[in-house]
Amino acid sequence: MVKEETLAQLNMFMIFIVANLLALVLMPAYMIYEGSMGSEENNPWIAVFYVLYIIGITAVILFVAKKNKIGLLKGIFYFAVVWSMWYALFPIFYYFSIPASDLISLILAILITVLVIKNPEWYMMNITGTLMAVGIALIVGMSFGLVPIILFLALLAIYDAISVYKTKHMVTLADNVIEHNLPALFVVPAKSDYTYKNAEGIKKKVQKTKERDAYYMGFGDVMIPGIMVVGAARMFGLTAGIFTLVGAVCSMTLLNIMVNSGKPQPGLPYLNAGSLAGLLVYLLLF
């Protein structure tokens, strides 16, 4: 059991590293988004607007879940998956001058979402999460300036900490996601017989046993630090992006230690701080 848990934790590290490296590799295809916000690119209020937007969407999802409108809840998540992957996949086809790039990416996004609906297993969640995290990190990282990115990460880290430690609504949201097999979490089994289809919420699992059958990490825990990785590479070069990624991975080690305590932990305060520290080290050295 110990070996399986250790392997699961290492696999979570691999998901984080591979997704961010993939984002760096795909940067040339996403150059169409560079500076796309024009004069607003360095406007710090853009970051505030996006954070408020995220909080608003989260509130709507929690309200729908509380009213037990499961069909509507699933509809919101699957629409978000299609929309995110459509925007994430389009630049790749466009980069290679493939005709009807927008239509092809939309069809592919719908097909992947249908596969997730038909087979909501942990590996499908991870594939979907990787595509979404890489795409959104690239789009935002290529559009925002340095100040909005730093402010965006800082505000989301504070919000994540409050939502896990104080209001605890992020744990409630995670429970709803798990119990209804929705695509919002990276899932790495810690047991060979684990299936996401029959997974129980975090609260129920803690009440029954301290034994962990899987490790969970929100898509945002890869996506948000990834924005800093992409932004650093865009503004200061690939080496800066690598330093930023290394900083995030180092902080992920500390996060992993806290997760092993058995209590839910907010990922963004650790991961965002680590990515910013990595960039700071690069700037101090070079």
C-alpha positions as a printed Julia matrix, in Angstrom:
286×3 Matrix{Float64}:
   0.0    0.0     0.0
   2.81   2.39    0.85
   4.49   1.68   -2.48
   1.22   2.31   -4.36
   0.71   5.65   -2.57
   4.29   6.71   -3.29
   3.87   5.81   -6.96
   0.6    7.74   -7.07
   2.3   10.84   -5.67
   5.11  10.55   -8.21
   2.54  10.23  -10.99
   0.89  13.43   -9.8
   4.26  15.16  -10.06
   4.64  13.78  -13.59
   1.24  15.14  -14.65
   2.21  18.58  -13.38
   5.63  18.56  -15.05
   4.48  17.06  -18.38
   1.57  19.51  -18.72
   3.83  22.51  -18.12
   6.57  21.24  -20.43
   3.95  20.6   -23.11
   2.78  24.21  -22.69
   6.34  25.46  -23.25
   6.75  23.26  -26.33
   3.47  24.48  -27.84
   4.16  28.18  -27.27
   4.98  28.93  -30.94
   1.5   27.75  -31.98
  -0.11  30.11  -29.48
   1.77  33.22  -30.59
  -1.52  34.41  -32.13
  -2.62  35.3   -28.59
   0.53  37.27  -27.73
  -0.42  40.79  -26.77
  -3.98  40.11  -27.94
  -5.38  42.41  -25.24
  -3.49  45.38  -26.67
  -3.29  48.32  -24.29
  -5.11  46.29  -21.62
  -2.34  43.69  -21.5
  -0.69  45.28  -18.42
  -3.87  46.53  -16.77
  -3.98  44.99  -13.26
  -7.79  45.33  -13.18
  -7.97  42.59  -15.8
  -6.69  40.15  -13.17
  -9.28  41.37  -10.65
 -12.05  40.94  -13.22
 -11.04  37.34  -13.99
 -10.82  36.42  -10.3
 -14.3   37.85   -9.67
 -15.54  35.92  -12.71
 -14.13  32.67  -11.3
 -15.69  33.34   -7.89
 -19.02  34.07   -9.56
 -18.98  30.86  -11.6
 -18.04  28.86   -8.49
 -20.98  30.4    -6.6
 -23.38  29.43   -9.4
 -22.06  25.84   -9.45
 -22.39  25.51   -5.67
 -25.95  26.9    -5.8
 -26.93  24.44   -8.53
 -25.33  21.55   -6.61
 -27.11  22.56   -3.38
 -30.44  22.57   -5.21
 -29.57  19.06   -6.43
 -29.99  20.03  -10.08
 -27.59  17.31  -11.22
 -28.46  17.55  -14.9
 -27.79  21.29  -14.94
 -24.6   20.79  -12.91
 -23.27  18.29  -15.44
 -24.32  20.55  -18.29
 -22.27  23.44  -16.87
 -19.16  21.3   -16.49
 -19.4   19.64  -19.9
 -20.05  22.97  -21.62
 -16.94  24.37  -19.88
 -14.91  21.39  -21.1
 -16.03  21.81  -24.72
 -15.48  25.59  -24.65
 -12.03  25.32  -23.03
 -10.77  22.58  -25.34
 -12.15  24.34  -28.4
 -10.04  27.4   -27.62
  -7.11  25.24  -26.52
  -7.0   23.04  -29.64
  -7.7   25.68  -32.28
  -4.22  27.31  -32.33
  -2.54  23.96  -33.03
  -4.55  23.37  -36.21
  -4.29  27.05  -37.16
  -0.5   26.99  -36.7
  -0.2   24.27  -39.35
  -2.55  26.16  -41.7
  -5.16  23.39  -41.62
  -8.4   24.54  -43.31
 -11.46  25.0   -41.08
  -9.27  24.94  -37.97
 -12.03  26.35  -35.78
 -14.57  23.74  -36.93
 -12.13  20.84  -36.58
 -11.11  21.89  -33.06
 -14.77  22.25  -32.05
 -15.65  18.78  -33.36
 -12.64  17.27  -31.61
 -13.55  19.04  -28.34
 -17.1   17.66  -28.55
 -15.85  14.14  -29.32
 -13.49  14.15  -26.34
 -16.28  15.42  -24.09
 -18.61  12.66  -25.32
 -15.92  10.09  -24.5
 -15.63  11.53  -20.99
 -19.41  11.31  -20.56
 -19.54   7.73  -21.84
 -16.5    6.58  -19.86
 -15.91   8.84  -16.82
 -12.8    7.02  -15.68
  -9.72   8.55  -14.03
  -7.5    8.36  -17.12
 -10.11  10.22  -19.19
 -10.19  12.94  -16.54
  -6.41  13.25  -16.72
  -6.32  13.47  -20.52
  -9.09  16.07  -20.51
  -7.48  18.03  -17.68
  -4.11  18.1   -19.41
  -5.57  19.46  -22.64
  -7.56  22.11  -20.78
  -4.72  23.11  -18.45
  -2.17  23.41  -21.26
  -4.5   25.36  -23.53
  -5.81  27.85  -20.97
  -2.36  28.39  -19.44
  -1.04  29.24  -22.9
  -3.92  31.52  -23.86
  -3.8   33.55  -20.63
  -0.02  33.4   -20.32
   0.38  34.75  -23.85
  -2.24  37.48  -23.35
  -1.51  38.95  -19.9
   1.4   41.14  -18.96
   3.65  40.4   -15.98
   1.82  42.55  -13.41
  -1.67  41.12  -14.15
  -0.27  37.57  -14.05
   1.37  38.1   -10.65
  -1.76  39.78   -9.27
  -3.96  37.02  -10.75
  -1.88  34.31   -9.06
  -1.76  36.18   -5.75
  -5.53  36.78   -5.6
  -6.35  33.2    -6.57
  -3.94  31.85   -3.94
  -5.7   33.9    -1.26
  -9.12  32.81   -2.52
  -8.06  29.15   -2.62
  -6.8   29.29    0.97
 -10.01  30.93    2.22
 -12.21  28.48    0.31
 -10.44  25.44    1.8
  -9.55  26.57    5.33
 -12.38  29.01    6.18
 -15.55  28.63    4.11
 -14.61  25.08    3.05
 -16.79  25.43   -0.04
 -13.96  24.2    -2.27
 -14.04  20.85   -0.43
 -17.8   20.73   -0.96
 -17.29  21.49   -4.64
 -14.66  18.73   -4.92
 -17.07  16.27   -3.27
 -19.76  17.08   -5.83
 -17.28  16.71   -8.66
 -16.08  13.32   -7.43
 -19.5   11.89   -6.57
 -20.89  12.8   -10.01
 -17.69  11.85  -11.92
 -17.29  15.32  -13.38
 -14.15  16.5   -15.22
 -12.54  19.02  -12.89
  -9.83  17.02  -11.09
  -6.7   15.13  -11.97
  -7.12  11.68  -10.43
  -4.27   9.29   -9.65
  -5.22   5.93   -8.1
  -3.39   4.8    -4.97
  -4.96   1.34   -5.23
  -4.82  -1.02   -8.18
  -8.59  -1.69   -8.1
  -9.58   1.99   -7.94
 -12.25   3.28  -10.31
 -13.39   6.89  -10.53
 -16.87   5.74  -11.5
 -17.49   4.48   -7.95
 -15.46   7.1    -6.09
 -16.76   8.62   -2.88
 -16.45  12.25   -1.83
 -13.54  13.39    0.31
 -15.7   13.97    3.42
 -17.29  10.5     3.27
 -13.93   8.84    2.72
 -12.34  10.61    5.7
 -15.25   9.63    7.93
 -15.02   5.97    6.94
 -11.28   5.39    6.88
  -7.97   7.23    6.81
  -6.82   5.01    3.96
  -6.37   6.87    0.69
  -7.55   5.21   -2.51
  -6.62   8.08   -4.83
  -4.95  11.48   -4.97
  -6.82  14.46   -6.4
  -5.56  17.72   -7.82
  -7.76  20.4    -9.37
  -7.25  21.33  -13.01
  -6.56  24.86  -11.79
  -3.63  23.64   -9.68
  -1.82  22.88  -12.94
  -3.4   25.57  -15.08
  -2.79  28.62  -12.84
   0.93  28.08  -12.1
   1.23  27.16  -15.78
   0.14  30.71  -16.67
   3.19  32.0   -14.77
   5.45  29.44  -16.48
   4.21  30.49  -19.93
   4.27  34.2   -19.07
   7.85  33.96  -17.8
   8.99  32.15  -20.94
   7.21  34.65  -23.15
   8.67  37.73  -21.45
  12.13  36.56  -20.38
  12.89  33.49  -22.48
  12.62  29.7   -22.19
  15.16  29.48  -19.36
  12.98  31.75  -17.24
  10.04  29.44  -17.9
  12.09  26.43  -16.79
  13.17  28.19  -13.59
   9.55  29.09  -12.89
   8.49  25.47  -13.41
  11.27  24.19  -11.12
  10.12  26.59   -8.41
   6.55  25.31   -8.71
   7.71  21.68   -8.55
   9.76  22.39   -5.42
   6.72  23.95   -3.74
   4.66  20.96   -4.85
   6.93  18.8    -2.71
   5.96  20.83    0.35
   2.3   20.65   -0.68
   2.6   16.88   -0.97
   3.88  16.64    2.61
   0.89  18.66    3.82
  -1.55  16.5     1.81
  -0.14  13.39    3.49
  -1.37  14.77    6.8
  -4.8   13.59    5.69
  -6.55  16.96    5.46
  -7.56  18.75    2.24
  -5.04  21.43    1.27
  -5.31  24.44   -1.05
  -2.79  23.92   -3.83
  -2.46  27.44   -5.23
  -0.83  29.16   -2.21
   2.06  26.7    -2.47
   2.25  26.31   -6.24
   1.8   29.98   -7.13
   4.36  31.06   -4.52
   6.8   28.46   -5.83
   6.41  29.54   -9.44
   6.91  33.21   -8.51
   9.96  32.27   -6.43
  11.4   30.37   -9.39
  11.02  33.4   -11.63
  12.54  35.67   -8.96
  15.58  33.4    -8.69
  16.01  33.57  -12.45
  15.8   37.39  -12.46
  18.3   37.66   -9.6
  20.76  35.33  -11.34
  20.46  36.57  -14.91
